[in-house]
Each structure stands twice: as structure tokens, then as C-alpha cells.
Amino acid sequence: MDKVYIFDTTLRDGEQSPGASMTLNEKVRIASALEKMKVDVIEAGFAIASEGDFQSVKAVADMVKESQVCSLSRANKEDIERSAQALVNAAQPRIHTFIATSPIHMEMKLRMSPEAVLEQAVKAVKLARNFTDNVEFSPEDAGRSDIDFLCQIVEQTIAVGATTINLPDTVGYTFPAEFGNIFKQVIERVPNSHKAIFSAHCHNDLGLAVANSMAAIENGARQVECTINGLGERAGNTALEEIVMAIRTRQSFIQKKVDLDTTQLVPTSRLVAGITGFPVQPNKAIVGANAFAHESGIHQAGVLKSRETYEIMDAETVGWTSNRLVLGKHSGRAALKDRIEQLGYTIESDEQLNTLFHNFKALADRKHELYDDDLQALISGTDSDEMTGENAYQLVSLNVKLSFGNFSLCTD
Ligand code: KIV
Ligand code: ZN
């Protein structure tokens, strides 16, 4: 079964999310988590971007041994040499060089002719090969590039030694069938395409990054570029946890595999969320707090009988301790009984369960989610009105103290 290589760019494209910059130490911690997860390639940064970026790429390259470490460079001598310097101690270095190939980028941004772009790309790959035999070339904005020109530049960069060809949907514009077709065409039409690994790099402007990456894989891509929690420029990149679990969960359907330790997905997601301050939405696939939570009674009863009724993955395989049956007003008797028994109580009779269930529903109508303490109070016979009703608590006094510099305000 073909392996799909996972190329993580949280530290480079992910860091390009406005507001998500990370310190050198934070990048090293994330790189270490990625290595532990066994990602194939870690893009550690853009070495020429600043002295800080250079030092971060170098620190990651010095530390990581099991994953390849990559540095991004525009297709010019200074960028490539700076990447090579940052990667000097890397156990498995990769230089990634790119230049835009779409008409709008060539005309408006680069102000270069296609011939000049082609020449510069070839020169850049040749130069990068002087430092390592692991060179990736990206025709930026491939999704909006002319297919004939794309084939031409891909053929010529492979001819001078590019070992990975990454086709980016830089602006998240393509549809899955369209993006898949770009891979199909380029791989079929470029005579030396078998000498490189093709890679997809998708942005999520239309919410299609994971779907587009899957379409690329179905049409010959063997590497996916992605980020933890889908971080990245604008609406972000393909979310690593989603693409990895899509491949793993539907492995027999797509006949591809990934070699990752998926139990590290949730801890790494939390680490990145904590460091960047970008929280994960509760309904986010795989790593969101609700991704394995069930509240409706019908679903809870199903999951208690057989997990597979409503779960296509086992929560523990992605790093959760277990699935979560959320007790609320939609929950049924089966979930309530199960939770009470987990808390160490025995329900003696159906009648006792009925009474508890009645009190539980009354409380659930007033509280959004019920916690173990609520259940314990119900079991020990505390009337739910006493817990939440008007006389449950009395506010005796409140003291507020605020201070700003020399000014302070105190009120009772
Ligand atoms: O989105 C993009 O095109 C990129 C390239 C530099 C690979 O991030
Ligand atoms: Zn990108």
C-alpha cells in the first residue's frame, strides 16, 4: 500500500496566521511533539525572513533526528544559501524553493515573463542540489497556473534534481475534482514525473483544503502539506489531524497509508493551541472537545450498546482518554445509569432509576450540562430545587477592589 508522507508546516505557514507568532523555544517544543508523532517532514521556517527565523530553523534542525527538517526559500541565491546554513546540522535536511507560476502572480507580483520564471526556477533547484539531494520545488499558485506551463516547469525542475514537486492551491480557489485533475494531468504528461514525489499544499479559503488534498492523493499525490489545527495564512491550511485520520479511517477505500502515531494528535493540538493562543472550536473534527461527545439519548444508548453505532473512530486512537457521554436534557436512562454506575453506585431497582431519571430531567431542564457533582447530589437524595432554586444560596457580601497604577477603587 502506498504511503502518504506527512509534511507539517505549522512552524512556517502556520506561523503566518496573523497573531500566531511563536518564540524559538515554543517552536522547538512543537517540533519535538511533531517528531514524537513521527511526521515525515517538519518545515521549520523561512530562514531568510529574519534573524529570529534563522535561529529557530537552526535550533529545530540541530535537535530533530527522526523527521526531515525543511527550510523555505524563494528561488534565489541568498534565500537558498541562508536555508542551507540553518540546516547545516540537520540529520535529514530538505531545501524547499518556490516561485509563482500563475499569470496573475507572474505579471502583477513578480513582473517577470514565464521564460524568466522558468529559468530562475531551474537555477534555484540546481543551486539547492549543491547543498542536499533532498530538494522540493513549488510552483506557487499552481491551482491558477496554465497547465502547459506547469508541465514545462515541473519537467525542467525534476530534470535538474527536484525530488519533491509540491503543487499549491495558494489561494484556496480550486474545487476537489479540478485540483485532482491538475495532479492527474501533470503526472501523466510530464515524462520524468516518476522521478519525483508529488505533493499537495492546500489553503482553506473555501473550506475545501482537506477535500482538495484528498482529491490530490486520489490522483497521485504522495505527500500532503498540512498544519496542526489547520493553522495558516488567512483561513489556514489542510488540518493535519483531519487528513491523517481521513486516510487512516478510510484506508481500505483509498488504499493509502500514513505512518504516524495518531495518539499524539490531541496532545499536539492542545500544545499548539496553548502556545499560539488560537483555541480549537468545540465542534472541530478529531481534536475539538465535542468530536467524541454524545448528548442525544438515542445516540448515547447506541454508543453504550456498541461504540461503532455513532463513532467511526475510537477516541483513544487520536489521544482522547475516552469518548464522552454528555449528560443533559437530551440524554436517556441508559446513559444516566451507566454514568451512575461508573461513579461507583448501584441502582437497586427500576423504580429507583425512574425516580432518579425524573429528578435528573427536571434539573437538566434548568442546567445546560450536568456534572458528576449534580448526579451525586441527586443520588444522595438532595432535592434539585435545593441545589438550584431561589433559596439555595444567599449572597451575604461582595467586595470588589480594582487598581490601575496609583488609582484604586474599592466598593462593598
Ligand atoms: O501557499 C503557498 O503557495 C505556499 C508555498 C510557499 C508553498 O505556502
Ligand atoms: Zn501556503
Short mmCIF file of C-alpha atoms and ligand atoms in Angstrom, two decimals:
data_model
loop_
_atom_site.label_atom_id
_atom_site.label_comp_id
_atom_site.label_asym_id
_atom_site.label_seq_id
_atom_site.Cartn_x
_atom_site.Cartn_y
_atom_site.Cartn_z
CA MET A 1 0.00 0.00 0.00
CA ASP A 2 1.41 3.43 -0.95
CA LYS A 3 2.47 5.61 1.92
CA VAL A 4 1.37 9.26 2.04
CA TYR A 5 4.15 11.41 3.51
CA ILE A 6 3.03 13.97 6.06
CA PHE A 7 4.79 17.32 5.74
CA ASP A 8 3.93 19.60 8.64
CA THR A 9 4.22 23.35 8.08
CA THR A 10 2.79 24.60 11.40
CA LEU A 11 6.08 26.37 12.13
CA ARG A 12 6.18 28.11 8.73
CA ASP A 13 2.77 28.53 7.03
CA GLY A 14 1.05 28.07 10.42
CA GLU A 15 3.10 30.87 11.88
CA GLN A 16 1.93 33.10 9.01
CA SER A 17 -1.54 33.16 10.66
CA PRO A 18 -1.87 36.75 11.82
CA GLY A 19 -1.28 36.73 15.57
CA ALA A 20 0.25 33.26 15.77
CA SER A 21 3.95 34.00 16.00
CA MET A 22 5.96 31.73 18.25
CA THR A 23 9.25 32.09 20.10
CA LEU A 24 12.27 29.92 19.38
CA ASN A 25 11.65 27.79 22.47
CA GLU A 26 7.99 27.33 21.59
CA LYS A 27 8.95 26.23 18.07
CA VAL A 28 11.40 23.71 19.48
CA ARG A 29 8.67 22.31 21.77
CA ILE A 30 6.27 21.97 18.85
CA ALA A 31 8.95 20.38 16.65
CA SER A 32 9.68 17.88 19.38
CA ALA A 33 5.96 16.97 19.58
CA LEU A 34 5.83 16.59 15.79
CA GLU A 35 8.86 14.33 15.83
CA LYS A 36 7.28 12.24 18.59
CA MET A 37 4.17 11.95 16.39
CA LYS A 38 6.51 10.72 13.62
CA VAL A 39 5.65 13.29 10.96
CA ASP A 40 7.86 12.69 7.92
CA VAL A 41 8.91 16.30 7.27
CA ILE A 42 8.87 19.37 9.53
CA GLU A 43 9.02 22.71 7.73
CA ALA A 44 10.76 24.67 10.48
CA GLY A 45 10.51 28.14 8.95
CA PHE A 46 11.69 30.59 6.34
CA ALA A 47 15.35 31.04 7.28
CA ILE A 48 15.91 34.32 5.39
CA ALA A 49 12.80 36.02 6.85
CA SER A 50 14.60 37.32 9.96
CA GLU A 51 17.45 36.52 12.33
CA GLY A 52 14.84 35.00 14.69
CA ASP A 53 13.51 32.72 11.96
CA PHE A 54 17.03 31.66 11.05
CA GLN A 55 17.84 30.79 14.66
CA SER A 56 14.56 28.88 15.04
CA VAL A 57 15.12 26.80 11.90
CA LYS A 58 18.65 26.11 13.10
CA ALA A 59 17.53 25.12 16.61
CA VAL A 60 14.92 22.72 15.20
CA ALA A 61 17.41 21.32 12.68
CA ASP A 62 20.01 20.82 15.42
CA MET A 63 17.54 18.93 17.62
CA VAL A 64 15.33 16.80 15.37
CA LYS A 65 16.77 13.45 14.29
CA GLU A 66 13.87 11.25 13.17
CA SER A 67 11.98 13.62 10.84
CA GLN A 68 13.34 15.51 7.85
CA VAL A 69 13.73 19.24 8.58
CA CYS A 70 12.97 21.72 5.83
CA SER A 71 13.53 25.44 5.33
CA LEU A 72 11.61 27.54 2.81
CA SER A 73 13.45 29.78 0.33
CA ARG A 74 12.39 31.92 -2.59
CA ALA A 75 14.08 30.90 -5.82
CA ASN A 76 17.20 32.97 -5.34
CA LYS A 77 20.79 32.51 -4.19
CA GLU A 78 20.55 34.42 -0.84
CA ASP A 79 17.45 32.56 0.35
CA ILE A 80 18.79 29.15 -0.60
CA GLU A 81 22.19 29.75 0.98
CA ARG A 82 20.53 31.00 4.17
CA SER A 83 18.38 27.86 4.33
CA ALA A 84 21.45 25.70 3.79
CA GLN A 85 23.27 27.47 6.66
CA ALA A 86 20.32 26.99 9.01
CA LEU A 87 20.11 23.30 8.11
CA VAL A 88 23.84 22.64 8.42
CA ASN A 89 23.48 20.25 11.39
CA ALA A 90 20.22 18.63 10.30
CA ALA A 91 20.24 14.84 10.24
CA GLN A 92 17.90 14.86 7.22
CA PRO A 93 17.83 18.34 5.63
CA ARG A 94 15.46 19.45 2.88
CA ILE A 95 15.55 22.74 0.98
CA HIS A 96 12.19 23.95 -0.29
CA THR A 97 12.29 26.58 -3.01
CA PHE A 98 9.36 28.25 -4.76
CA ILE A 99 8.40 30.77 -7.41
CA ALA A 100 4.96 31.78 -8.62
CA THR A 101 3.71 30.42 -11.94
CA SER A 102 0.17 31.76 -12.35
CA PRO A 103 -0.34 34.57 -14.90
CA ILE A 104 -1.59 36.98 -12.22
CA HIS A 105 1.38 36.36 -9.92
CA MET A 106 3.96 36.48 -12.71
CA GLU A 107 2.55 39.68 -14.24
CA MET A 108 1.40 41.62 -11.20
CA LYS A 109 3.64 40.41 -8.36
CA LEU A 110 6.91 39.27 -9.93
CA ARG A 111 6.68 41.34 -13.12
CA MET A 112 8.52 38.54 -14.87
CA SER A 113 7.89 36.68 -18.10
CA PRO A 114 7.15 32.92 -17.94
CA GLU A 115 10.55 32.29 -19.60
CA ALA A 116 12.36 34.22 -16.86
CA VAL A 117 10.39 32.38 -14.14
CA LEU A 118 11.31 29.05 -15.72
CA GLU A 119 14.98 29.98 -15.88
CA GLN A 120 15.04 31.16 -12.26
CA ALA A 121 13.29 28.02 -11.01
CA VAL A 122 15.80 25.76 -12.76
CA LYS A 123 18.73 27.79 -11.44
CA ALA A 124 17.34 27.67 -7.90
CA VAL A 125 16.86 23.90 -7.89
CA LYS A 126 20.36 23.37 -9.29
CA LEU A 127 21.84 25.59 -6.58
CA ALA A 128 19.86 23.87 -3.82
CA ARG A 129 21.13 20.50 -5.02
CA ASN A 130 24.69 21.65 -4.19
CA PHE A 131 23.69 21.54 -0.51
CA THR A 132 21.42 18.49 -0.33
CA ASP A 133 19.94 15.84 -2.58
CA ASN A 134 16.56 16.43 -0.92
CA VAL A 135 15.08 19.41 -2.80
CA GLU A 136 11.42 20.41 -3.04
CA PHE A 137 10.16 22.80 -5.69
CA SER A 138 6.79 24.58 -5.52
CA PRO A 139 5.24 26.47 -8.45
CA GLU A 140 3.30 28.89 -6.25
CA ASP A 141 -0.37 29.36 -7.17
CA ALA A 142 -0.26 26.16 -9.24
CA GLY A 143 -4.05 25.98 -8.85
CA ARG A 144 -4.43 29.05 -11.10
CA SER A 145 -1.47 28.34 -13.40
CA ASP A 146 -1.62 27.43 -17.06
CA ILE A 147 -1.38 23.63 -17.23
CA ASP A 148 1.07 23.60 -20.17
CA PHE A 149 3.41 25.99 -18.37
CA LEU A 150 3.04 23.97 -15.18
CA CYS A 151 4.04 20.78 -17.01
CA GLN A 152 7.03 22.56 -18.54
CA ILE A 153 8.38 23.95 -15.25
CA VAL A 154 7.77 20.67 -13.41
CA GLU A 155 9.61 18.67 -16.08
CA GLN A 156 12.59 21.02 -16.08
CA THR A 157 12.93 21.26 -12.30
CA ILE A 158 12.78 17.47 -11.97
CA ALA A 159 15.42 17.23 -14.71
CA VAL A 160 17.83 19.30 -12.61
CA GLY A 161 17.20 17.40 -9.40
CA ALA A 162 13.94 18.36 -7.64
CA THR A 163 12.90 15.25 -5.70
CA THR A 164 9.54 16.58 -4.50
CA ILE A 165 7.16 18.66 -6.60
CA ASN A 166 4.61 20.48 -4.50
CA LEU A 167 1.57 21.91 -6.30
CA PRO A 168 0.00 24.55 -4.06
CA ASP A 169 -3.55 25.84 -4.19
CA THR A 170 -2.12 29.03 -2.72
CA VAL A 171 -5.39 30.96 -2.58
CA GLY A 172 -7.76 28.07 -1.78
CA TYR A 173 -9.62 28.61 -5.04
CA THR A 174 -9.94 25.19 -6.66
CA PHE A 175 -12.63 22.55 -6.31
CA PRO A 176 -11.66 18.95 -5.49
CA ALA A 177 -12.31 17.50 -8.97
CA GLU A 178 -10.44 20.40 -10.55
CA PHE A 179 -7.43 20.14 -8.20
CA GLY A 180 -7.31 16.35 -8.58
CA ASN A 181 -7.29 16.78 -12.34
CA ILE A 182 -4.24 19.08 -12.15
CA PHE A 183 -2.30 16.25 -10.48
CA LYS A 184 -3.59 13.69 -12.97
CA GLN A 185 -2.62 15.82 -15.96
CA VAL A 186 0.81 16.86 -14.69
CA ILE A 187 1.76 13.33 -13.60
CA GLU A 188 0.57 11.84 -16.90
CA ARG A 189 2.03 14.48 -19.18
CA VAL A 190 5.44 15.10 -17.59
CA PRO A 191 7.74 12.36 -18.90
CA ASN A 192 10.05 12.30 -15.83
CA SER A 193 7.24 12.64 -13.23
CA HIS A 194 8.10 9.19 -11.82
CA LYS A 195 11.40 10.63 -10.54
CA ALA A 196 9.68 12.92 -8.00
CA ILE A 197 7.13 12.65 -5.25
CA PHE A 198 4.13 14.88 -5.89
CA SER A 199 2.77 16.90 -3.01
CA ALA A 200 -0.40 18.89 -2.31
CA HIS A 201 -0.43 22.16 -0.36
CA CYS A 202 -3.95 23.49 0.08
CA HIS A 203 -5.39 26.60 1.66
CA ASN A 204 -8.82 26.66 3.20
CA ASP A 205 -10.37 29.88 1.87
CA LEU A 206 -13.47 27.99 0.70
CA GLY A 207 -13.29 25.34 3.42
CA LEU A 208 -12.06 22.80 0.85
CA ALA A 209 -8.44 22.26 1.91
CA VAL A 210 -8.87 18.72 3.23
CA ALA A 211 -11.18 17.70 0.37
CA ASN A 212 -8.72 19.11 -2.17
CA SER A 213 -5.81 17.30 -0.53
CA MET A 214 -7.78 14.04 -0.66
CA ALA A 215 -8.52 14.63 -4.35
CA ALA A 216 -4.81 15.17 -4.97
CA ILE A 217 -3.98 11.90 -3.18
CA GLU A 218 -6.56 10.05 -5.26
CA ASN A 219 -4.82 11.40 -8.34
CA GLY A 220 -1.23 10.54 -7.47
CA ALA A 221 -0.01 12.91 -4.73
CA ARG A 222 2.16 11.07 -2.21
CA GLN A 223 2.85 13.96 0.17
CA VAL A 224 0.42 16.30 1.91
CA GLU A 225 1.42 19.60 3.45
CA CYS A 226 -0.64 20.46 6.49
CA THR A 227 -0.69 22.16 9.87
CA ILE A 228 -1.83 21.32 13.37
CA ASN A 229 -5.38 22.63 13.94
CA GLY A 230 -5.40 23.86 10.32
CA LEU A 231 -3.42 26.99 11.21
CA GLY A 232 -2.01 29.02 8.34
CA GLU A 233 -2.17 32.08 6.16
CA ARG A 234 -5.72 33.60 6.06
CA ALA A 235 -8.24 30.74 6.53
CA GLY A 236 -5.41 28.29 7.13
CA ASN A 237 -4.06 25.11 5.58
CA THR A 238 -5.17 21.50 5.43
CA ALA A 239 -5.57 20.35 9.05
CA LEU A 240 -3.04 17.60 9.78
CA GLU A 241 -5.32 15.77 12.20
CA GLU A 242 -8.17 15.70 9.68
CA ILE A 243 -6.21 14.50 6.66
CA VAL A 244 -4.33 11.91 8.69
CA MET A 245 -7.48 10.47 10.22
CA ALA A 246 -9.32 10.57 6.88
CA ILE A 247 -6.57 8.42 5.35
CA ARG A 248 -6.31 6.15 8.40
CA THR A 249 -10.07 5.69 8.82
CA ARG A 250 -10.77 5.06 5.12
CA GLN A 251 -7.50 3.25 4.38
CA SER A 252 -9.18 0.28 2.74
CA PHE A 253 -11.19 2.60 0.50
CA ILE A 254 -8.34 4.78 -0.73
CA GLN A 255 -5.61 2.14 -0.45
CA LYS A 256 -3.08 4.54 1.07
CA LYS A 257 -1.45 4.59 4.48
CA VAL A 258 0.20 7.06 6.85
CA ASP A 259 2.92 6.16 9.35
CA LEU A 260 2.01 8.44 12.22
CA ASP A 261 1.45 7.88 15.92
CA THR A 262 -2.10 9.22 15.92
CA THR A 263 -2.37 9.08 19.73
CA GLN A 264 -0.27 12.25 19.69
CA LEU A 265 -2.88 14.25 17.73
CA VAL A 266 -4.86 15.60 20.68
CA PRO A 267 -1.84 16.42 22.90
CA THR A 268 -0.10 18.18 19.99
CA SER A 269 -3.25 20.09 19.08
CA ARG A 270 -3.50 21.30 22.69
CA LEU A 271 0.16 22.26 22.76
CA VAL A 272 -0.20 24.35 19.59
CA ALA A 273 -3.46 25.94 20.78
CA GLY A 274 -1.83 26.85 24.10
CA ILE A 275 1.28 28.32 22.51
CA THR A 276 -0.46 30.30 19.77
CA GLY A 277 -3.49 31.31 21.84
CA PHE A 278 -5.74 30.10 19.00
CA PRO A 279 -8.35 27.95 20.75
CA VAL A 280 -9.81 24.90 19.00
CA GLN A 281 -13.53 25.21 18.30
CA PRO A 282 -15.53 22.53 20.21
CA ASN A 283 -17.01 21.02 17.04
CA LYS A 284 -13.64 20.76 15.26
CA ALA A 285 -13.16 17.28 13.77
CA ILE A 286 -10.84 14.93 15.69
CA VAL A 287 -9.44 17.40 18.24
CA GLY A 288 -12.48 19.53 19.21
CA ALA A 289 -13.91 18.92 22.70
CA ASN A 290 -17.17 17.64 21.18
CA ALA A 291 -15.60 15.45 18.48
CA PHE A 292 -16.37 12.32 20.50
CA ALA A 293 -19.13 13.65 22.75
CA HIS A 294 -22.72 12.45 22.58
CA GLU A 295 -25.69 14.14 24.18
CA SER A 296 -28.80 12.82 22.49
CA GLY A 297 -30.42 9.88 24.28
CA ILE A 298 -30.71 7.83 21.10
CA HIS A 299 -27.03 8.29 20.32
CA GLN A 300 -25.94 7.61 23.89
CA ALA A 301 -27.97 4.40 24.07
CA GLY A 302 -26.48 3.31 20.74
CA VAL A 303 -22.89 4.04 21.81
CA LEU A 304 -23.38 2.21 25.09
CA LYS A 305 -24.52 -0.89 23.20
CA SER A 306 -21.87 -0.64 20.51
CA ARG A 307 -19.49 2.30 20.04
CA GLU A 308 -19.48 1.90 16.26
CA THR A 309 -23.17 2.85 16.02
CA TYR A 310 -22.26 6.53 16.13
CA GLU A 311 -18.45 6.62 16.08
CA ILE A 312 -16.28 5.98 13.05
CA MET A 313 -13.04 6.30 15.04
CA ASP A 314 -12.00 5.25 18.52
CA ALA A 315 -11.37 8.39 20.62
CA GLU A 316 -8.35 6.74 22.23
CA THR A 317 -6.57 6.28 18.88
CA VAL A 318 -6.35 10.06 18.47
CA GLY A 319 -5.28 10.73 22.03
CA TRP A 320 -8.51 11.29 23.97
CA THR A 321 -8.81 9.21 27.13
CA SER A 322 -12.28 8.01 26.04
CA ASN A 323 -15.45 9.19 24.34
CA ARG A 324 -17.72 11.42 26.39
CA LEU A 325 -21.38 10.95 27.09
CA VAL A 326 -22.55 14.44 27.96
CA LEU A 327 -25.45 14.34 30.34
CA GLY A 328 -28.04 16.94 29.50
CA LYS A 329 -31.73 17.22 28.75
CA HIS A 330 -31.43 15.04 25.64
CA SER A 331 -29.86 12.13 27.49
CA GLY A 332 -31.71 8.91 28.19
CA ARG A 333 -31.98 6.40 31.04
CA ALA A 334 -29.20 4.19 29.67
CA ALA A 335 -26.57 6.94 29.79
CA LEU A 336 -27.68 8.09 33.24
CA LYS A 337 -27.50 4.53 34.61
CA ASP A 338 -24.09 3.98 33.01
CA ARG A 339 -22.63 7.17 34.48
CA ILE A 340 -24.06 6.49 37.94
CA GLU A 341 -22.53 3.02 37.90
CA GLN A 342 -19.20 4.46 36.77
CA LEU A 343 -19.34 6.74 39.80
CA GLY A 344 -19.47 3.59 41.93
CA TYR A 345 -23.18 3.47 42.83
CA THR A 346 -25.51 0.53 42.30
CA ILE A 347 -29.03 1.10 41.12
CA GLU A 348 -31.17 -1.34 43.08
CA SER A 349 -34.42 -1.26 41.12
CA ASP A 350 -36.19 0.13 38.07
CA GLU A 351 -38.24 2.27 40.39
CA GLN A 352 -35.12 3.91 41.83
CA LEU A 353 -33.84 4.55 38.32
CA ASN A 354 -37.19 6.07 37.31
CA THR A 355 -37.14 8.46 40.26
CA LEU A 356 -33.56 9.47 39.58
CA PHE A 357 -34.31 9.93 35.91
CA HIS A 358 -37.30 12.12 36.71
CA ASN A 359 -35.22 14.36 39.02
CA PHE A 360 -32.39 14.36 36.53
CA LYS A 361 -34.65 15.63 33.71
CA ALA A 362 -36.07 18.34 35.96
CA LEU A 363 -32.57 19.55 36.77
CA ALA A 364 -31.39 19.20 33.17
CA ASP A 365 -34.18 21.49 32.04
CA ARG A 366 -32.60 24.24 34.08
CA LYS A 367 -28.91 23.45 33.65
CA HIS A 368 -27.30 23.03 30.27
CA GLU A 369 -24.90 20.23 31.20
CA LEU A 370 -24.95 18.04 34.29
CA TYR A 371 -21.72 17.15 36.05
CA ASP A 372 -20.82 14.29 38.37
CA ASP A 373 -21.42 16.50 41.41
CA ASP A 374 -25.01 17.09 40.27
CA LEU A 375 -25.54 13.35 39.91
CA GLN A 376 -24.04 12.66 43.32
CA ALA A 377 -26.40 15.22 44.83
CA LEU A 378 -29.35 13.58 43.09
CA ILE A 379 -28.35 10.13 44.30
CA SER A 380 -27.82 11.24 47.87
CA GLY A 381 -31.41 12.45 47.79
CA THR A 382 -30.74 16.17 47.73
CA ASP A 383 -33.73 17.85 46.22
CA SER A 384 -32.77 19.50 42.96
CA ASP A 385 -34.66 22.67 43.98
CA GLU A 386 -32.38 22.97 46.97
CA MET A 387 -29.41 22.84 44.66
CA THR A 388 -30.53 25.42 42.15
CA GLY A 389 -33.68 27.10 43.44
CA GLU A 390 -34.14 30.55 44.86
CA ASN A 391 -33.06 29.65 48.38
CA ALA A 392 -30.05 27.58 47.50
CA TYR A 393 -27.53 30.34 48.25
CA GLN A 394 -27.69 33.74 49.82
CA LEU A 395 -25.23 36.47 48.87
CA VAL A 396 -24.10 37.92 52.15
CA SER A 397 -21.48 40.38 50.99
CA LEU A 398 -19.40 41.24 47.91
CA ASN A 399 -16.16 43.14 47.93
CA VAL A 400 -14.61 44.44 44.69
CA LYS A 401 -11.18 46.01 44.51
CA LEU A 402 -9.68 47.43 41.30
CA SER A 403 -6.42 49.26 40.86
CA PHE A 404 -4.80 50.93 37.85
CA GLY A 405 -1.36 52.39 38.60
CA ASN A 406 -1.86 54.81 41.51
CA PHE A 407 -5.62 54.87 41.17
CA SER A 408 -7.63 52.36 43.14
CA LEU A 409 -11.30 51.86 43.73
CA CYS A 410 -12.84 49.81 46.49
CA THR A 411 -16.51 49.09 46.96
CA ASP A 412 -18.62 46.85 49.19
O1 KIV B 1 0.63 28.61 -0.25
C1 KIV B 1 1.70 28.51 -0.88
O2 KIV B 1 1.75 28.57 -2.11
C2 KIV B 1 2.91 28.33 -0.10
C3 KIV B 1 4.14 27.99 -0.85
C4 KIV B 1 5.30 28.78 -0.40
C5 KIV B 1 4.38 26.52 -0.81
O3 KIV B 1 2.87 28.39 1.12
ZN ZN B 2 0.79 28.11 1.85
#
